[in-house]
XYZ file of C-alpha atoms in Angstrom:
721
model
C 169.800 60.963 75.207
C 172.238 61.356 78.562
C 174.028 58.442 76.638
C 174.262 60.929 73.287
C 174.990 64.415 74.803
C 178.510 62.153 76.096
C 179.520 60.575 73.718
C 178.982 63.904 71.226
C 181.427 65.858 73.864
C 183.693 62.804 74.390
C 184.359 61.991 69.795
C 184.404 66.124 69.868
C 186.333 67.041 73.173
C 188.779 69.622 71.525
C 185.892 71.137 70.551
C 183.565 71.659 72.878
C 186.409 72.420 75.858
C 187.058 75.599 72.571
C 183.081 76.252 72.591
C 183.193 77.021 76.336
C 186.320 78.775 76.146
C 184.776 81.122 72.732
C 181.905 81.664 74.883
C 183.713 82.815 78.534
C 186.125 85.287 76.797
C 182.970 86.522 74.427
C 180.592 87.123 77.500
C 184.149 88.508 79.581
C 185.308 91.193 77.315
C 181.472 91.874 76.143
C 178.807 91.821 79.145
C 178.384 94.286 81.059
C 179.301 94.546 84.621
C 176.742 93.567 87.750
C 176.566 97.309 89.325
C 175.732 97.720 92.869
C 171.598 98.836 92.384
C 169.469 100.454 95.951
C 166.256 101.774 94.190
C 164.271 100.836 97.180
C 160.958 101.111 95.487
C 161.360 97.679 94.198
C 162.556 96.507 97.159
C 158.927 95.658 98.360
C 155.598 96.163 96.336
C 153.535 99.863 95.842
C 151.150 98.460 97.402
C 152.885 98.850 101.071
C 151.904 101.838 102.918
C 156.221 102.508 104.194
C 156.506 102.018 99.847
C 153.309 104.166 99.403
C 155.662 107.426 102.143
C 158.307 107.455 100.239
C 157.080 108.090 97.676
C 154.552 110.319 98.506
C 157.482 112.482 100.325
C 159.621 112.270 96.793
C 157.084 114.228 94.852
C 155.881 116.941 98.144
C 159.097 117.021 100.315
C 161.825 117.482 97.426
C 164.490 118.989 99.754
C 164.441 117.201 102.776
C 167.133 116.372 103.490
C 168.203 112.949 106.354
C 171.340 112.575 107.471
C 172.738 109.257 105.910
C 175.907 109.672 108.936
C 175.546 111.776 112.785
C 178.605 112.381 115.025
C 178.104 112.504 118.225
C 179.710 114.984 119.964
C 180.764 115.002 123.979
C 183.166 116.127 126.990
C 186.022 113.654 127.266
C 184.576 113.803 131.383
C 180.787 113.031 129.937
C 179.809 115.724 131.620
C 178.057 118.712 130.543
C 179.086 120.350 127.244
C 180.349 124.251 128.690
C 179.834 127.638 126.041
C 184.026 126.901 125.179
C 182.390 122.834 123.987
C 180.148 124.680 122.752
C 182.476 126.904 120.339
C 185.052 124.518 119.827
C 181.948 122.302 118.077
C 180.629 124.567 115.761
C 184.403 125.011 114.661
C 185.386 121.759 114.319
C 181.625 121.262 112.389
C 182.905 124.147 110.024
C 186.212 122.615 109.399
C 184.371 119.273 108.147
C 182.054 121.840 106.571
C 185.915 123.390 104.458
C 186.860 120.074 104.018
C 184.166 119.025 101.245
C 184.066 115.483 100.787
C 183.069 113.495 97.762
C 179.384 112.637 97.929
C 178.426 114.806 100.926
C 176.129 117.785 100.463
C 176.798 119.304 104.438
C 177.727 118.626 107.160
C 175.512 120.742 110.073
C 174.285 120.692 113.274
C 171.524 123.289 114.038
C 169.117 124.093 117.252
C 167.723 121.188 118.766
C 171.136 119.330 118.548
C 172.148 119.493 121.814
C 170.189 117.043 124.263
C 168.477 118.251 126.632
C 170.618 117.589 129.416
C 173.023 119.581 127.626
C 175.855 115.782 127.146
C 175.772 114.925 124.364
C 175.220 116.984 120.614
C 174.731 116.068 117.276
C 176.450 117.380 113.861
C 175.049 115.682 110.728
C 177.008 114.312 107.557
C 173.661 114.706 104.648
C 174.753 112.982 100.664
C 175.226 114.609 97.001
C 172.682 111.243 96.966
C 169.999 109.280 98.519
C 171.273 105.904 98.858
C 173.651 106.778 102.736
C 174.690 102.739 101.301
C 176.530 104.680 98.091
C 180.429 102.948 98.841
C 181.717 106.035 98.626
C 179.360 107.889 101.111
C 180.514 105.212 103.429
C 183.726 106.240 102.601
C 183.549 109.841 102.842
C 182.847 109.000 105.644
C 185.185 106.596 106.460
C 187.588 110.099 105.835
C 185.782 112.171 108.161
C 186.643 110.291 111.227
C 189.854 110.659 110.006
C 189.539 113.826 109.952
C 187.801 114.434 113.398
C 190.751 113.542 115.093
C 193.176 115.722 114.152
C 190.502 119.032 114.191
C 189.641 117.801 118.345
C 192.587 117.821 119.312
C 193.783 120.958 121.654
C 190.265 120.242 122.622
C 188.303 118.799 125.632
C 186.090 117.387 123.132
C 185.692 113.365 121.588
C 182.781 112.302 119.259
C 182.402 109.213 116.657
C 180.052 108.648 113.814
C 177.326 106.326 113.994
C 173.957 106.367 111.401
C 173.006 104.193 108.468
C 175.826 105.501 106.238
C 178.577 104.657 109.161
C 177.353 101.589 110.703
C 177.448 100.281 106.601
C 180.932 101.418 107.081
C 181.819 98.874 110.215
C 179.755 96.266 109.006
C 181.386 95.547 105.725
C 185.127 96.106 107.360
C 183.881 94.056 110.629
C 183.426 91.431 107.734
C 185.992 92.079 106.102
C 186.454 91.144 102.334
C 183.707 87.995 102.739
C 183.384 87.214 99.010
C 187.132 87.245 98.823
C 187.618 84.785 102.091
C 184.635 82.575 100.630
C 186.442 81.925 97.312
C 189.919 81.346 98.838
C 188.657 79.423 101.895
C 186.157 77.270 98.424
C 189.398 77.253 96.362
C 190.954 75.484 98.831
C 188.499 73.078 100.335
C 187.894 71.101 97.423
C 190.978 71.203 96.608
C 193.149 69.744 99.451
C 189.845 67.118 99.763
C 189.603 66.027 95.986
C 193.657 65.619 97.321
C 192.291 63.460 100.110
C 190.242 61.585 97.986
C 191.599 61.147 94.474
C 195.527 61.331 95.369
C 196.241 63.367 91.941
C 196.965 66.747 91.810
C 195.050 67.034 88.464
C 191.596 65.798 89.877
C 192.079 69.056 92.441
C 192.854 70.873 89.823
C 191.193 70.327 87.017
C 187.486 71.094 89.284
C 188.419 74.268 90.081
C 188.983 75.610 86.844
C 186.214 73.660 85.289
C 184.041 75.848 87.485
C 185.705 79.149 87.507
C 185.806 78.911 84.264
C 181.143 78.601 84.375
C 181.106 80.551 86.837
C 182.822 83.647 83.668
C 179.819 82.583 81.590
C 177.215 81.960 84.296
C 178.289 86.010 85.798
C 177.951 87.064 81.876
C 174.661 85.491 80.860
C 173.180 86.784 84.291
C 174.761 90.146 83.047
C 173.751 90.358 79.760
C 170.258 89.596 80.776
C 170.016 92.428 83.584
C 171.698 94.563 80.465
C 168.801 93.078 78.287
C 166.192 94.513 80.653
C 164.643 91.007 80.895
C 166.260 90.503 84.642
C 166.987 92.884 87.920
C 170.044 92.033 89.846
C 173.309 93.459 91.490
C 176.263 92.949 92.169
C 175.443 91.463 96.181
C 174.962 88.481 94.618
C 178.475 87.590 93.979
C 179.348 85.630 96.761
C 176.363 83.581 96.614
C 177.254 82.197 93.320
C 180.325 81.722 94.353
C 179.464 79.199 96.346
C 176.021 78.101 94.424
C 178.331 77.504 91.096
C 181.349 75.785 93.454
C 178.953 73.434 96.047
C 176.954 72.540 93.215
C 179.926 72.763 90.692
C 181.935 70.686 92.919
C 178.324 68.263 93.641
C 178.594 66.813 90.310
C 181.246 66.601 89.011
C 182.031 64.508 91.693
C 178.605 62.320 90.731
C 180.638 62.373 87.201
C 184.256 61.097 88.143
C 183.419 58.098 91.249
C 180.783 56.363 87.679
C 184.131 57.612 85.616
C 186.678 56.330 87.955
C 184.591 52.901 88.472
C 183.924 52.052 84.810
C 187.590 52.706 84.533
C 188.423 49.824 86.897
C 185.983 47.232 85.515
C 187.955 47.513 82.260
C 186.168 50.055 80.051
C 188.864 52.098 78.095
C 188.376 56.377 78.820
C 186.093 57.728 75.759
C 183.606 55.141 76.389
C 183.912 54.628 79.819
C 183.392 58.724 80.043
C 180.446 57.893 78.043
C 179.279 55.301 79.546
C 178.999 57.445 83.223
C 176.814 60.812 81.465
C 174.501 58.391 80.851
C 174.312 56.473 84.326
C 174.545 59.492 86.062
C 173.506 62.225 83.816
C 170.124 61.782 84.774
C 170.791 62.278 88.333
C 172.481 65.489 87.462
C 169.556 67.037 85.898
C 167.224 65.947 88.041
C 169.032 67.250 91.199
C 170.096 70.800 88.801
C 166.081 70.379 87.888
C 165.398 70.859 91.659
C 167.943 73.433 92.735
C 166.994 75.779 89.245
C 162.952 75.152 90.063
C 163.573 75.647 94.397
C 165.291 79.026 92.659
C 162.910 80.444 90.290
C 160.119 79.833 93.260
C 161.229 83.339 94.475
C 160.118 84.562 91.738
C 156.834 84.205 93.483
C 158.374 87.065 96.996
C 157.033 89.649 96.187
C 160.466 91.438 98.164
C 162.617 92.821 95.002
C 165.711 91.076 96.738
C 164.650 88.148 96.713
C 162.658 87.943 93.327
C 166.507 89.296 91.235
C 167.928 86.937 93.314
C 165.717 83.300 92.169
C 166.596 84.242 88.603
C 169.603 84.416 88.816
C 171.154 81.506 90.494
C 168.570 79.522 88.586
C 171.060 80.704 85.173
C 174.031 79.527 87.945
C 172.638 76.195 87.937
C 172.081 75.790 84.192
C 175.356 76.975 83.469
C 176.824 74.396 85.976
C 173.930 71.848 84.597
C 175.844 72.486 81.250
C 179.504 71.771 82.086
C 179.247 68.836 84.084
C 176.981 67.149 80.896
C 179.605 68.823 78.559
C 182.688 70.813 79.473
C 183.875 67.759 82.739
C 183.233 64.512 80.438
C 185.553 66.353 77.472
C 188.436 68.147 79.708
C 188.572 63.736 81.357
C 187.771 62.204 78.245
C 191.225 64.017 76.792
C 193.042 62.520 80.235
C 191.815 59.181 80.487
C 194.070 56.769 83.121
C 196.969 60.163 83.071
C 194.134 62.364 85.575
C 194.313 59.233 88.831
C 198.130 59.953 87.604
C 200.342 59.124 90.809
C 198.063 57.483 91.781
C 197.390 53.379 92.200
C 194.811 52.526 94.393
C 192.276 54.395 92.221
C 192.518 50.577 90.621
C 191.488 48.505 92.836
C 187.677 48.763 94.232
C 187.077 50.049 98.093
C 186.339 48.015 100.726
C 184.181 50.921 102.262
C 184.545 49.904 106.342
C 182.438 52.630 107.989
C 179.997 52.730 105.583
C 179.356 49.053 104.398
C 178.643 48.819 108.484
C 175.979 51.586 108.717
C 174.257 49.964 104.939
C 174.497 47.059 107.110
C 173.009 48.553 110.370
C 169.750 50.122 108.246
C 168.927 46.882 106.063
C 168.742 45.175 109.849
C 167.789 47.417 111.148
C 165.432 50.520 109.760
C 163.142 50.389 112.349
C 165.598 51.949 114.450
C 167.245 53.649 112.071
C 164.695 56.240 111.329
C 164.190 56.267 114.754
C 167.429 57.496 115.970
C 167.436 60.276 112.388
C 164.315 61.381 111.910
C 163.568 61.817 115.838
C 167.127 63.474 116.333
C 166.011 66.449 113.113
C 162.441 65.833 115.614
C 164.041 67.253 118.102
C 166.490 69.436 116.776
C 162.879 71.192 114.751
C 161.426 72.225 118.286
C 163.951 74.970 118.162
C 162.439 76.362 115.272
C 158.902 77.463 118.132
C 160.554 80.589 119.489
C 163.126 80.662 116.328
C 163.045 85.384 116.173
C 163.286 87.352 113.190
C 166.019 90.119 113.423
C 166.366 92.447 111.810
C 169.122 95.784 113.583
C 171.948 95.105 112.176
C 173.500 97.277 113.993
C 172.278 94.358 117.057
C 174.665 91.476 115.366
C 177.970 94.076 115.435
C 180.945 94.497 117.590
C 180.317 96.329 120.467
C 183.776 97.721 120.049
C 182.807 99.323 116.435
C 181.977 103.453 116.112
C 179.063 103.482 114.628
C 178.408 101.068 117.964
C 179.388 103.213 120.466
C 178.208 106.743 119.507
C 174.560 105.500 118.480
C 175.194 105.058 122.713
C 176.596 107.318 123.976
C 173.741 109.170 121.681
C 171.416 107.782 123.873
C 173.237 109.239 126.952
C 171.244 112.388 125.805
C 168.378 111.855 122.429
C 165.765 109.513 122.131
C 167.439 106.122 120.587
C 165.030 106.648 117.459
C 166.636 110.446 117.458
C 168.339 110.475 114.307
C 164.992 108.228 112.610
C 162.409 109.380 113.005
C 158.939 107.530 112.067
C 156.906 109.424 109.683
C 152.983 110.384 109.197
C 151.759 111.774 106.550
C 148.521 113.868 106.723
C 146.648 113.947 102.509
C 143.615 115.290 101.773
C 141.381 113.029 99.888
C 140.394 115.255 97.759
C 143.565 117.534 97.271
C 142.286 120.664 98.827
C 144.424 122.214 101.485
C 144.735 121.064 105.399
C 143.012 122.941 107.759
C 145.708 124.348 110.065
C 143.402 123.579 113.423
C 142.834 119.727 112.616
C 146.756 119.134 112.078
C 147.251 120.954 115.309
C 145.014 118.563 116.890
C 146.253 116.092 114.652
C 149.364 116.320 116.392
C 148.720 116.866 120.186
C 146.719 113.089 119.287
C 149.438 111.229 117.887
C 151.971 112.891 121.026
C 149.032 111.887 122.841
C 149.388 107.961 122.395
C 153.109 108.336 123.927
C 155.177 106.434 121.126
C 157.443 109.423 121.553
C 158.337 113.630 120.218
C 156.360 113.974 118.298
C 157.169 117.137 115.447
C 155.065 120.463 114.090
C 153.461 119.549 111.026
C 155.919 120.478 107.853
C 153.079 121.626 105.249
C 153.414 120.717 101.556
C 153.616 124.103 99.538
C 149.968 123.240 97.935
C 148.794 122.685 101.176
C 146.983 119.207 101.048
C 150.084 117.408 102.082
C 151.797 116.982 106.339
C 153.942 115.625 107.672
C 154.849 114.710 111.075
C 157.853 113.319 112.581
C 158.101 110.580 115.780
C 160.773 110.228 117.528
C 160.749 106.870 119.133
C 162.084 105.821 122.459
C 162.713 102.280 121.033
C 166.364 102.678 118.453
C 163.695 101.974 115.480
C 165.749 98.561 113.105
C 164.084 96.834 117.448
C 161.754 94.478 117.548
C 159.982 97.548 120.004
C 159.399 99.928 117.350
C 158.308 96.879 114.142
C 155.714 96.799 116.280
C 155.092 100.017 117.296
C 155.082 100.750 113.508
C 152.555 98.134 112.527
C 150.350 98.011 115.213
C 149.904 100.878 117.330
C 151.252 103.752 115.659
C 149.662 103.267 112.521
C 146.427 101.979 114.161
C 146.691 104.804 116.391
C 147.677 107.337 112.901
C 144.461 106.267 110.849
C 142.510 106.407 113.598
C 142.505 110.297 113.945
C 143.529 111.152 110.819
C 140.783 113.798 110.143
C 137.509 114.184 108.556
C 138.729 113.864 104.555
C 142.630 112.408 104.744
C 144.251 109.721 104.956
C 147.179 109.122 106.923
C 150.506 107.031 106.409
C 152.853 106.007 108.608
C 156.103 105.194 106.823
C 160.199 105.616 107.863
C 162.503 102.813 109.046
C 160.481 101.100 111.649
C 157.629 100.532 109.021
C 159.648 99.523 106.164
C 161.125 97.301 108.519
C 157.480 95.740 109.524
C 156.178 96.359 105.826
C 158.797 93.627 105.100
C 158.615 91.184 108.208
C 155.067 90.481 105.925
C 156.021 90.516 103.182
C 158.371 88.108 104.159
C 155.740 85.729 106.188
C 154.218 86.218 103.032
C 157.293 84.484 100.529
C 157.215 81.555 103.492
C 153.660 81.036 102.839
C 153.609 80.585 99.143
C 157.375 80.193 97.921
C 158.373 77.341 99.930
C 155.468 74.796 99.152
C 154.970 75.789 95.326
C 159.525 74.690 95.493
C 158.543 71.962 97.109
C 155.389 70.643 95.133
C 157.921 70.763 92.414
C 160.759 68.853 93.157
C 158.282 66.215 94.475
C 156.694 66.382 90.460
C 160.948 66.580 89.807
C 161.621 63.304 92.184
C 158.511 61.785 90.654
C 159.519 61.997 86.971
C 162.665 60.407 87.745
C 161.752 58.348 89.881
C 158.238 56.849 88.540
C 156.918 57.134 91.381
C 154.596 58.727 93.081
C 155.139 57.388 97.067
C 158.530 58.035 97.247
C 158.527 61.843 96.435
C 156.346 61.934 99.265
C 158.635 60.736 102.138
C 161.904 62.969 100.722
C 159.764 66.374 100.777
C 159.148 65.330 103.929
C 161.906 64.371 105.170
C 162.970 67.538 103.152
C 161.174 69.208 104.807
C 162.051 67.795 108.790
C 166.114 68.882 107.715
C 164.700 72.417 107.349
C 163.157 72.416 110.405
C 166.291 71.000 112.022
C 168.408 72.732 110.713
C 166.585 76.454 111.047
C 165.864 74.737 115.167
C 169.627 74.123 115.621
C 170.671 77.769 114.735
C 167.831 78.738 117.351
C 169.413 77.039 120.066
C 172.958 77.666 119.626
C 172.594 81.387 119.615
C 170.083 82.582 121.042
C 169.222 80.268 123.717
C 173.059 79.298 124.843
C 174.424 82.998 123.157
C 171.545 85.250 124.129
C 171.292 86.346 121.356
C 167.875 88.649 121.188
C 166.904 87.244 117.677
C 168.447 86.047 114.460
C 168.612 87.119 110.559
C 164.814 87.465 109.773
C 166.288 85.876 105.720
C 167.896 82.548 107.710
C 164.636 80.319 107.246
C 165.045 81.862 102.459
C 168.939 80.912 103.107
C 168.484 77.339 104.600
C 165.641 77.098 101.890
C 168.107 77.747 98.744
C 171.572 76.172 101.066
C 170.599 73.620 102.618
C 166.705 72.160 100.419
C 167.266 73.817 97.518
C 170.598 72.494 97.153
C 171.188 68.731 100.258
C 167.601 67.394 97.869
C 171.550 66.666 95.467
C 171.945 64.163 98.139
C 168.605 62.582 98.636
C 168.301 62.189 95.021
C 171.691 60.794 94.238
C 171.082 58.166 97.394
C 167.449 57.397 96.314
C 168.520 56.953 91.745
C 170.586 54.770 93.240
C 168.335 52.157 96.021
C 165.944 52.532 92.470
C 168.755 51.210 90.412
C 169.793 48.730 93.372
C 165.941 47.658 93.286
C 166.357 47.425 89.942
C 168.166 45.077 89.675
C 166.231 42.252 91.363
C 168.450 42.794 94.698
C 165.554 43.232 98.015
C 164.749 46.173 99.739
C 167.734 45.208 102.578
C 170.574 44.033 100.370
C 169.791 47.651 97.673
C 169.911 49.885 100.259
C 172.864 48.020 102.251
C 174.676 48.348 98.496
C 173.951 51.951 97.918
C 174.789 52.958 101.179
C 177.813 51.708 100.780
C 179.090 53.580 98.043
C 177.497 56.481 98.116
C 178.432 57.402 101.258
C 181.980 59.078 100.718
C 180.772 60.775 97.230
C 177.822 61.970 99.337
C 180.525 62.029 102.369
C 183.007 64.303 99.926
C 180.281 67.044 98.369
C 178.799 68.164 101.877
C 181.913 68.576 103.276
C 183.269 71.099 100.830
C 180.046 73.058 100.201
C 179.824 73.177 104.660
C 183.520 73.295 104.799
C 182.867 76.415 102.796
C 179.926 78.363 104.311
C 182.344 77.346 107.864
C 184.209 80.253 106.901
C 181.260 82.980 108.107
C 182.109 81.850 111.439
C 185.361 83.632 112.029
C 183.578 86.455 111.542
C 182.751 88.930 114.317
C 179.285 89.557 112.613
C 176.499 87.781 114.741
C 174.598 87.308 111.235
C 178.122 85.732 109.745
C 178.564 83.485 111.916
C 174.213 82.610 112.381
C 174.308 82.066 108.976
C 177.858 80.123 108.311
C 176.478 77.371 110.857
C 172.874 77.552 110.125
C 174.082 76.290 106.454
C 177.528 73.604 107.704
C 175.612 72.266 110.324
C 172.189 72.240 108.151
C 174.099 70.445 104.945
C 175.815 68.251 106.932
C 172.288 66.978 108.790
C 171.098 66.348 105.004
C 173.990 64.392 103.768
C 174.937 61.771 107.055
C 171.698 62.148 108.839
C 169.082 61.734 106.464
C 170.351 61.849 103.062
C 172.455 58.164 104.624
C 170.725 56.652 106.787
C 166.921 58.266 107.330
C 165.913 58.001 103.804
C 167.368 54.709 103.258
C 165.193 53.610 106.157
C 162.037 54.124 105.265
C 162.869 53.202 101.230
C 163.413 49.634 103.411
C 160.570 49.806 105.850
C 158.033 50.176 102.578
C 159.806 47.653 100.494
C 158.844 47.405 96.855
C 156.072 49.433 96.694
C 158.161 52.643 97.543
C 158.678 52.881 93.434
C 155.463 52.089 93.131
C 153.808 52.403 90.190
C 157.199 51.783 88.724
C 157.216 47.964 88.800
C 159.205 45.472 90.429
C 162.378 46.196 88.664
C 161.756 50.002 88.241
C 165.775 50.249 86.434
C 165.510 46.991 84.133
C 165.366 48.519 80.867
C 166.762 48.335 77.136
C 169.501 45.882 77.272
C 169.333 44.770 81.060
C 170.174 40.371 81.858
C 166.982 39.142 83.669
C 168.476 39.829 87.293
C 168.297 43.725 86.469
C 172.216 44.178 85.843
C 173.380 45.285 82.290
C 175.341 42.737 80.467
C 178.582 44.555 80.916
C 178.427 45.043 84.768
C 178.709 42.355 87.602
C 175.586 42.215 90.259
C 178.730 43.989 92.437
C 179.954 46.985 90.590
C 177.898 50.109 91.378
C 177.401 52.720 89.652
C 178.026 56.345 91.101
C 180.525 54.645 93.330
C 183.213 56.323 95.201
C 186.165 56.109 96.895
């Protein structure tokens, strides 16, 4: 089948290229743009308590205003605010209110705006939209900061802004233009590495152009699916799409070009060589893409809306990349022929691969030792997983000199940490009748007696059937302590103390994060096993074996643990951070497990092919490692380098993401794919391919020794530089 696809693309190269360009142009103009979204109702299922609280608040208390950001005032000498200071403060707030910033409804203070110790005063910034992360709101917060500097001139006051919108602004600015940084770094790495590998400017540039065209088609298809209503995704997925498309796309192009170059070295004409290359590696590329696609589609089983939306979008992008690798790439390079390698001349001769040959020889000679050392290294690194602590406080990852961080710390000199973001306890009558005022007062006293923090008086709905209490926690709402309180003691107390005939619900930031934590843990127990089983099925079909998929997936699981454990060792144990990004296991799953499996598939497919040519297990491993090392190494360096750029960011969570994926990809490529998997395969011998038979690759047109009629025994497909 794949040979037929390759021949069709090679025979009609201009038609193939034109078809891709037409589709890209049509989608570029006709497809709607992906837009940012903040529909938190879909982030968690409605069964979660925090979601029910949010919806009940919108229904019963639509007039409730929650500040998107807060201005924290204090004296320049950090002393108590004087009467003159308070008068100046009112003038400053009035000045901000008069300026009428875009998407800002009001800037105001209230009776409780001055702290009990008289040192700190607050002014709430209320937006006209519910989403504090709205770009218009964060830009207005930036304008408010500028206006504050002018309005405070001549006073003894200083001020800073904090809260959700201010933190979002600082987070965005401290990270810089991450999408642009990733794109530029990716392009540079791909061009430089391909130039080093092939020593040809055409081969360095053409893959970038091909993948760029693929990116346009993929994003157009995704946005069209979103508009049609069958898919959920937003513009925040763009950065991940860039990495997936360029990382996976480069892998598949390298797999194909290395095979194409080997066939040219053997004397084949360019067009037949390209058709044959697609026929030889098409199944491997399709299997690798299939593994990634099913891994992404498994995210549909997630209870988190963010992941459910991400999975199908990424699956579409990989499917488009696969189509381009099997059609567009052969069409382009068959037109160029040998000129694609100009001005390089060494490509005509077969390289020696000294380092890879030594590694392959050692693995073939001492497979037990190599398996023990490589597996032991991964196992040792994986021990760190047991200390993994998920962190939900995005502010803690920001540089400490940012205004939102400093203002938040200043606020705590006068107020409880949860002052601007209370937890909400809603008491609802089960029969729709009015709640008794005496019961509400008793309920409030019981909540306050539990010692979680200050509890505000009940705010009762117009119908009298719902009452709302604000609980100002003593700890930061996004901290581990606050999440534990919301998930356990606070909810337990609120539920237990509810008067007869009513039910209590706990919401707010701490409760939302507690529910996300619960949903995330649930997703790990469902998504990962399903994805693992699906990938095993694909491996079984590719290798015609029921044995190899088992140890391959065990190796992948070990690599996952080693990646996450290494990140824990570095950031929690060495750098002393309180926790790691709570979505880090999913990120490692997406990029290390799913995409990194490509390298394992390439290696085992090659091992199976060499075994099918009649070579002994040791000979097959030596040849496969020697010929595949450069392909795997080049692809891994490009993908790892792309994520490694995130280490330059000041945001520690971006650093965690960058290190985890970059280091994980390198572990997958150089320890797992090139050492552990070949070593275990050697130990198992031909049993690894059971029930595929003695010569699993010997098929139509094969010689008795398993080689193809036109290929010498020592010339292998998928060879590299």
